[in-house]
Amino acid sequence: MSHPVPDQRPSAGLATQGARAASAAVLVLAVTAVMWLLEIVDVATDNSLDRYGIQPRDVADLPDIFTAPFLHGGFDHLTGNTVPFVVLGFLAAWRGIAKFLGMSLIVIVTGGLGVWFTGSANTLGSSILIFGFFGYLLGRGVFERRITDIVIAVAVVAFYGTLVFGVLPSDPRVSWQGHLFGLIGGVAAAWALRRSAHA
């Protein structure tokens, strides 16, 4: 005599989402901790790490596009970036770590090269990634068209929509180029990493 087997898919789905959320939180918090550690070392060594920022149009400095987003010009700079980095980074990483890493690489390269070509001074800070996360979350809502991604995109606009003003050249102490090209990199990553029509 056969017996029906209860459908385990809803609980399995919740478990998967919980695991993804935990992985996203651990990764983003770990990167944040590394940024704070680097700034402690930087201050303790008379700002010796600041030279690993992006020096525009210096060919020898091109590798520093990969270090600049994790360094800051003081604790005030880092403090201002920490909360948006954690919040937007978590939301961006929640869909999956592999996709998050791919997106971050696209943002770092796009944002870093944009600063390298168009910047005017040594540039560092996680704003490149923050604006990249922002652009990625908005782009994901547009390109993926899943209700969850749309809701996240709307919430991100509601809470962080004023970020878009950061792409305008207003404060000479702020790299609007890093903001603009980070944002472009995030939107490009959302397009490049979107699901196929049959996924």
PDB file of C-alpha atoms in Angstrom:
ATOM      1  CA  MET A   1       0.000   0.000   0.000  1.00  0.00           C
ATOM      2  CA  SER A   2       1.511   3.335  -1.024  1.00  0.00           C
ATOM      3  CA  HIS A   3       1.539   6.442   1.109  1.00  0.00           C
ATOM      4  CA  PRO A   4       1.896  10.026  -0.126  1.00  0.00           C
ATOM      5  CA  VAL A   5       5.210  11.669   0.757  1.00  0.00           C
ATOM      6  CA  PRO A   6       4.896  15.228   2.085  1.00  0.00           C
ATOM      7  CA  ASP A   7       6.389  17.878  -0.210  1.00  0.00           C
ATOM      8  CA  GLN A   8       9.639  19.023   1.350  1.00  0.00           C
ATOM      9  CA  ARG A   9      10.389  21.734  -1.196  1.00  0.00           C
ATOM     10  CA  PRO A  10       9.118  24.770   0.766  1.00  0.00           C
ATOM     11  CA  SER A  11      11.231  23.963   3.818  1.00  0.00           C
ATOM     12  CA  ALA A  12      14.199  23.080   1.620  1.00  0.00           C
ATOM     13  CA  GLY A  13      13.819  26.407  -0.130  1.00  0.00           C
ATOM     14  CA  LEU A  14      13.806  28.270   3.176  1.00  0.00           C
ATOM     15  CA  ALA A  15      16.893  26.379   4.291  1.00  0.00           C
ATOM     16  CA  THR A  16      18.679  27.312   1.070  1.00  0.00           C
ATOM     17  CA  GLN A  17      17.748  30.975   1.462  1.00  0.00           C
ATOM     18  CA  GLY A  18      18.887  30.911   5.081  1.00  0.00           C
ATOM     19  CA  ALA A  19      22.225  29.382   4.116  1.00  0.00           C
ATOM     20  CA  ARG A  20      22.719  31.983   1.390  1.00  0.00           C
ATOM     21  CA  ALA A  21      21.890  34.798   3.791  1.00  0.00           C
ATOM     22  CA  ALA A  22      24.346  33.462   6.372  1.00  0.00           C
ATOM     23  CA  SER A  23      27.098  33.097   3.757  1.00  0.00           C
ATOM     24  CA  ALA A  24      26.428  36.611   2.473  1.00  0.00           C
ATOM     25  CA  ALA A  25      26.565  38.089   5.973  1.00  0.00           C
ATOM     26  CA  VAL A  26      29.795  36.286   6.860  1.00  0.00           C
ATOM     27  CA  LEU A  27      31.533  37.334   3.641  1.00  0.00           C
ATOM     28  CA  VAL A  28      30.492  40.996   3.769  1.00  0.00           C
ATOM     29  CA  LEU A  29      31.306  41.338   7.463  1.00  0.00           C
ATOM     30  CA  ALA A  30      34.679  39.646   6.911  1.00  0.00           C
ATOM     31  CA  VAL A  31      35.565  42.097   4.129  1.00  0.00           C
ATOM     32  CA  THR A  32      34.430  44.980   6.345  1.00  0.00           C
ATOM     33  CA  ALA A  33      36.660  43.719   9.158  1.00  0.00           C
ATOM     34  CA  VAL A  34      39.606  43.552   6.748  1.00  0.00           C
ATOM     35  CA  MET A  35      38.990  47.162   5.683  1.00  0.00           C
ATOM     36  CA  TRP A  36      39.008  48.280   9.311  1.00  0.00           C
ATOM     37  CA  LEU A  37      42.182  46.300   9.987  1.00  0.00           C
ATOM     38  CA  LEU A  38      43.864  47.874   6.963  1.00  0.00           C
ATOM     39  CA  GLU A  39      42.924  51.353   8.151  1.00  0.00           C
ATOM     40  CA  ILE A  40      44.315  50.626  11.616  1.00  0.00           C
ATOM     41  CA  VAL A  41      47.590  49.539  10.004  1.00  0.00           C
ATOM     42  CA  ASP A  42      47.510  52.589   7.721  1.00  0.00           C
ATOM     43  CA  VAL A  43      47.104  55.041  10.597  1.00  0.00           C
ATOM     44  CA  ALA A  44      49.702  53.233  12.698  1.00  0.00           C
ATOM     45  CA  THR A  45      52.244  53.445   9.858  1.00  0.00           C
ATOM     46  CA  ASP A  46      51.735  57.124   9.003  1.00  0.00           C
ATOM     47  CA  ASN A  47      49.303  56.476   6.126  1.00  0.00           C
ATOM     48  CA  SER A  48      51.754  54.174   4.362  1.00  0.00           C
ATOM     49  CA  LEU A  49      48.953  52.246   2.602  1.00  0.00           C
ATOM     50  CA  ASP A  50      47.490  55.300   0.898  1.00  0.00           C
ATOM     51  CA  ARG A  51      50.032  54.935  -1.898  1.00  0.00           C
ATOM     52  CA  TYR A  52      48.046  51.894  -3.050  1.00  0.00           C
ATOM     53  CA  GLY A  53      45.204  54.135  -4.147  1.00  0.00           C
ATOM     54  CA  ILE A  54      44.636  54.792  -7.852  1.00  0.00           C
ATOM     55  CA  GLN A  55      47.042  57.284  -9.401  1.00  0.00           C
ATOM     56  CA  PRO A  56      45.369  58.452 -12.616  1.00  0.00           C
ATOM     57  CA  ARG A  57      47.136  57.621 -15.879  1.00  0.00           C
ATOM     58  CA  ASP A  58      50.163  56.092 -14.149  1.00  0.00           C
ATOM     59  CA  VAL A  59      50.715  52.797 -15.960  1.00  0.00           C
ATOM     60  CA  ALA A  60      52.779  51.370 -13.109  1.00  0.00           C
ATOM     61  CA  ASP A  61      49.851  52.051 -10.784  1.00  0.00           C
ATOM     62  CA  LEU A  62      47.229  50.057 -12.728  1.00  0.00           C
ATOM     63  CA  PRO A  63      47.367  47.040 -10.344  1.00  0.00           C
ATOM     64  CA  ASP A  64      46.221  49.341  -7.556  1.00  0.00           C
ATOM     65  CA  ILE A  65      42.702  49.412  -8.998  1.00  0.00           C
ATOM     66  CA  PHE A  66      42.340  46.122  -7.071  1.00  0.00           C
ATOM     67  CA  THR A  67      43.575  47.516  -3.731  1.00  0.00           C
ATOM     68  CA  ALA A  68      42.069  51.017  -3.746  1.00  0.00           C
ATOM     69  CA  PRO A  69      38.439  49.962  -2.965  1.00  0.00           C
ATOM     70  CA  PHE A  70      39.537  48.398   0.328  1.00  0.00           C
ATOM     71  CA  LEU A  71      41.563  51.366   1.616  1.00  0.00           C
ATOM     72  CA  HIS A  72      40.360  54.674   3.077  1.00  0.00           C
ATOM     73  CA  GLY A  73      41.587  58.156   3.812  1.00  0.00           C
ATOM     74  CA  GLY A  74      41.048  57.983   7.566  1.00  0.00           C
ATOM     75  CA  PHE A  75      38.537  56.583  10.013  1.00  0.00           C
ATOM     76  CA  ASP A  76      35.918  59.226   9.211  1.00  0.00           C
ATOM     77  CA  HIS A  77      35.993  58.118   5.579  1.00  0.00           C
ATOM     78  CA  LEU A  78      35.756  54.449   6.550  1.00  0.00           C
ATOM     79  CA  THR A  79      32.998  55.051   9.120  1.00  0.00           C
ATOM     80  CA  GLY A  80      30.874  56.852   6.545  1.00  0.00           C
ATOM     81  CA  ASN A  81      31.241  53.959   4.119  1.00  0.00           C
ATOM     82  CA  THR A  82      30.778  51.048   6.523  1.00  0.00           C
ATOM     83  CA  VAL A  83      26.987  50.930   6.919  1.00  0.00           C
ATOM     84  CA  PRO A  84      26.094  51.294   3.216  1.00  0.00           C
ATOM     85  CA  PHE A  85      28.821  48.794   2.339  1.00  0.00           C
ATOM     86  CA  VAL A  86      27.415  46.211   4.756  1.00  0.00           C
ATOM     87  CA  VAL A  87      23.743  46.767   3.876  1.00  0.00           C
ATOM     88  CA  LEU A  88      24.085  46.967   0.096  1.00  0.00           C
ATOM     89  CA  GLY A  89      26.820  44.338   0.045  1.00  0.00           C
ATOM     90  CA  PHE A  90      24.657  41.876   1.953  1.00  0.00           C
ATOM     91  CA  LEU A  91      21.710  42.411  -0.382  1.00  0.00           C
ATOM     92  CA  ALA A  92      23.975  41.985  -3.403  1.00  0.00           C
ATOM     93  CA  ALA A  93      25.596  38.826  -2.006  1.00  0.00           C
ATOM     94  CA  TRP A  94      22.351  37.195  -0.867  1.00  0.00           C
ATOM     95  CA  ARG A  95      21.623  35.837  -4.354  1.00  0.00           C
ATOM     96  CA  GLY A  96      24.840  33.775  -4.288  1.00  0.00           C
ATOM     97  CA  ILE A  97      28.512  34.185  -3.428  1.00  0.00           C
ATOM     98  CA  ALA A  98      29.890  33.229  -6.850  1.00  0.00           C
ATOM     99  CA  LYS A  99      27.692  35.782  -8.615  1.00  0.00           C
ATOM    100  CA  PHE A 100      28.583  38.390  -5.980  1.00  0.00           C
ATOM    101  CA  LEU A 101      32.301  37.849  -6.524  1.00  0.00           C
ATOM    102  CA  GLY A 102      31.875  38.080 -10.284  1.00  0.00           C
ATOM    103  CA  MET A 103      29.869  41.274  -9.901  1.00  0.00           C
ATOM    104  CA  SER A 104      32.447  42.782  -7.537  1.00  0.00           C
ATOM    105  CA  LEU A 105      35.258  42.054  -9.996  1.00  0.00           C
ATOM    106  CA  ILE A 106      33.352  43.783 -12.804  1.00  0.00           C
ATOM    107  CA  VAL A 107      32.688  46.794 -10.566  1.00  0.00           C
ATOM    108  CA  ILE A 108      36.303  47.019  -9.387  1.00  0.00           C
ATOM    109  CA  VAL A 109      37.697  46.857 -12.921  1.00  0.00           C
ATOM    110  CA  THR A 110      35.114  49.229 -14.424  1.00  0.00           C
ATOM    111  CA  GLY A 111      35.263  51.699 -11.548  1.00  0.00           C
ATOM    112  CA  GLY A 112      39.031  51.490 -11.226  1.00  0.00           C
ATOM    113  CA  LEU A 113      39.718  52.011 -14.910  1.00  0.00           C
ATOM    114  CA  GLY A 114      37.207  54.843 -15.023  1.00  0.00           C
ATOM    115  CA  VAL A 115      39.091  56.615 -12.218  1.00  0.00           C
ATOM    116  CA  TRP A 116      42.456  55.792 -13.805  1.00  0.00           C
ATOM    117  CA  PHE A 117      41.465  57.356 -17.117  1.00  0.00           C
ATOM    118  CA  THR A 118      39.467  60.363 -15.869  1.00  0.00           C
ATOM    119  CA  GLY A 119      40.509  61.041 -12.255  1.00  0.00           C
ATOM    120  CA  SER A 120      42.650  63.933 -11.094  1.00  0.00           C
ATOM    121  CA  ALA A 121      44.143  62.734  -7.796  1.00  0.00           C
ATOM    122  CA  ASN A 122      45.048  59.656  -5.781  1.00  0.00           C
ATOM    123  CA  THR A 123      41.734  57.859  -5.186  1.00  0.00           C
ATOM    124  CA  LEU A 124      40.797  55.202  -2.657  1.00  0.00           C
ATOM    125  CA  GLY A 125      37.739  54.057  -0.761  1.00  0.00           C
ATOM    126  CA  SER A 126      34.967  51.482  -0.900  1.00  0.00           C
ATOM    127  CA  SER A 127      32.608  53.989  -2.544  1.00  0.00           C
ATOM    128  CA  ILE A 128      33.462  52.354  -5.877  1.00  0.00           C
ATOM    129  CA  LEU A 129      31.980  49.114  -4.551  1.00  0.00           C
ATOM    130  CA  ILE A 130      29.092  50.793  -2.740  1.00  0.00           C
ATOM    131  CA  PHE A 131      27.933  52.537  -5.902  1.00  0.00           C
ATOM    132  CA  GLY A 132      28.533  49.274  -7.757  1.00  0.00           C
ATOM    133  CA  PHE A 133      26.300  47.388  -5.327  1.00  0.00           C
ATOM    134  CA  PHE A 134      23.662  50.095  -5.709  1.00  0.00           C
ATOM    135  CA  GLY A 135      23.759  49.874  -9.509  1.00  0.00           C
ATOM    136  CA  TYR A 136      23.757  46.089  -9.417  1.00  0.00           C
ATOM    137  CA  LEU A 137      20.687  45.893  -7.185  1.00  0.00           C
ATOM    138  CA  LEU A 138      18.799  48.375  -9.357  1.00  0.00           C
ATOM    139  CA  GLY A 139      19.858  46.588 -12.530  1.00  0.00           C
ATOM    140  CA  ARG A 140      18.888  43.220 -11.110  1.00  0.00           C
ATOM    141  CA  GLY A 141      15.388  44.505 -10.428  1.00  0.00           C
ATOM    142  CA  VAL A 142      15.109  45.690 -14.026  1.00  0.00           C
ATOM    143  CA  PHE A 143      16.783  42.806 -15.849  1.00  0.00           C
ATOM    144  CA  GLU A 144      15.720  39.844 -13.686  1.00  0.00           C
ATOM    145  CA  ARG A 145      12.122  41.023 -13.174  1.00  0.00           C
ATOM    146  CA  ARG A 146      11.578  38.721 -10.219  1.00  0.00           C
ATOM    147  CA  ILE A 147       9.318  40.104  -7.536  1.00  0.00           C
ATOM    148  CA  THR A 148      12.007  39.760  -4.840  1.00  0.00           C
ATOM    149  CA  ASP A 149      14.560  41.668  -6.895  1.00  0.00           C
ATOM    150  CA  ILE A 150      12.040  44.368  -7.760  1.00  0.00           C
ATOM    151  CA  VAL A 151      11.103  44.822  -4.091  1.00  0.00           C
ATOM    152  CA  ILE A 152      14.787  45.038  -3.126  1.00  0.00           C
ATOM    153  CA  ALA A 153      15.433  47.581  -5.890  1.00  0.00           C
ATOM    154  CA  VAL A 154      12.534  49.743  -4.715  1.00  0.00           C
ATOM    155  CA  ALA A 155      13.711  49.537  -1.095  1.00  0.00           C
ATOM    156  CA  VAL A 156      17.268  50.442  -2.105  1.00  0.00           C
ATOM    157  CA  VAL A 157      16.017  53.502  -3.980  1.00  0.00           C
ATOM    158  CA  ALA A 158      13.863  54.497  -1.003  1.00  0.00           C
ATOM    159  CA  PHE A 159      16.739  54.304   1.488  1.00  0.00           C
ATOM    160  CA  TYR A 160      19.792  55.086  -0.653  1.00  0.00           C
ATOM    161  CA  GLY A 161      18.387  56.890  -3.680  1.00  0.00           C
ATOM    162  CA  THR A 162      20.274  60.077  -2.821  1.00  0.00           C
ATOM    163  CA  LEU A 163      23.484  58.212  -3.715  1.00  0.00           C
ATOM    164  CA  VAL A 164      22.870  59.134  -7.342  1.00  0.00           C
ATOM    165  CA  PHE A 165      23.851  62.732  -6.545  1.00  0.00           C
ATOM    166  CA  GLY A 166      27.327  61.411  -5.732  1.00  0.00           C
ATOM    167  CA  VAL A 167      28.037  60.882  -9.431  1.00  0.00           C
ATOM    168  CA  LEU A 168      28.038  64.654  -9.963  1.00  0.00           C
ATOM    169  CA  PRO A 169      31.278  66.672  -9.655  1.00  0.00           C
ATOM    170  CA  SER A 170      30.379  68.781  -6.619  1.00  0.00           C
ATOM    171  CA  ASP A 171      33.054  68.289  -3.922  1.00  0.00           C
ATOM    172  CA  PRO A 172      36.714  68.324  -5.079  1.00  0.00           C
ATOM    173  CA  ARG A 173      37.596  66.051  -2.159  1.00  0.00           C
ATOM    174  CA  VAL A 174      35.217  63.342  -3.402  1.00  0.00           C
ATOM    175  CA  SER A 175      35.903  61.139  -6.418  1.00  0.00           C
ATOM    176  CA  TRP A 176      32.702  61.469  -8.412  1.00  0.00           C
ATOM    177  CA  GLN A 177      34.482  59.417 -11.097  1.00  0.00           C
ATOM    178  CA  GLY A 178      34.717  56.449  -8.732  1.00  0.00           C
ATOM    179  CA  HIS A 179      31.027  56.812  -7.916  1.00  0.00           C
ATOM    180  CA  LEU A 180      29.949  57.148 -11.545  1.00  0.00           C
ATOM    181  CA  PHE A 181      32.024  54.315 -12.958  1.00  0.00           C
ATOM    182  CA  GLY A 182      31.289  52.085  -9.967  1.00  0.00           C
ATOM    183  CA  LEU A 183      27.577  52.620 -10.650  1.00  0.00           C
ATOM    184  CA  ILE A 184      28.081  51.855 -14.353  1.00  0.00           C
ATOM    185  CA  GLY A 185      30.013  48.711 -13.427  1.00  0.00           C
ATOM    186  CA  GLY A 186      27.189  47.547 -11.159  1.00  0.00           C
ATOM    187  CA  VAL A 187      24.531  47.984 -13.834  1.00  0.00           C
ATOM    188  CA  ALA A 188      26.791  46.267 -16.391  1.00  0.00           C
ATOM    189  CA  ALA A 189      27.315  43.366 -13.982  1.00  0.00           C
ATOM    190  CA  ALA A 190      23.549  43.013 -13.467  1.00  0.00           C
ATOM    191  CA  TRP A 191      23.149  42.719 -17.230  1.00  0.00           C
ATOM    192  CA  ALA A 192      26.098  40.361 -17.736  1.00  0.00           C
ATOM    193  CA  LEU A 193      25.130  38.048 -14.852  1.00  0.00           C
ATOM    194  CA  ARG A 194      21.376  38.031 -15.405  1.00  0.00           C
ATOM    195  CA  ARG A 195      19.536  34.736 -15.729  1.00  0.00           C
ATOM    196  CA  SER A 196      18.906  33.403 -19.198  1.00  0.00           C
ATOM    197  CA  ALA A 197      15.323  33.408 -20.404  1.00  0.00           C
ATOM    198  CA  HIS A 198      15.135  29.651 -19.770  1.00  0.00           C
ATOM    199  CA  ALA A 199      16.807  29.634 -16.351  1.00  0.00           C
TER     200      ALA A 199
END
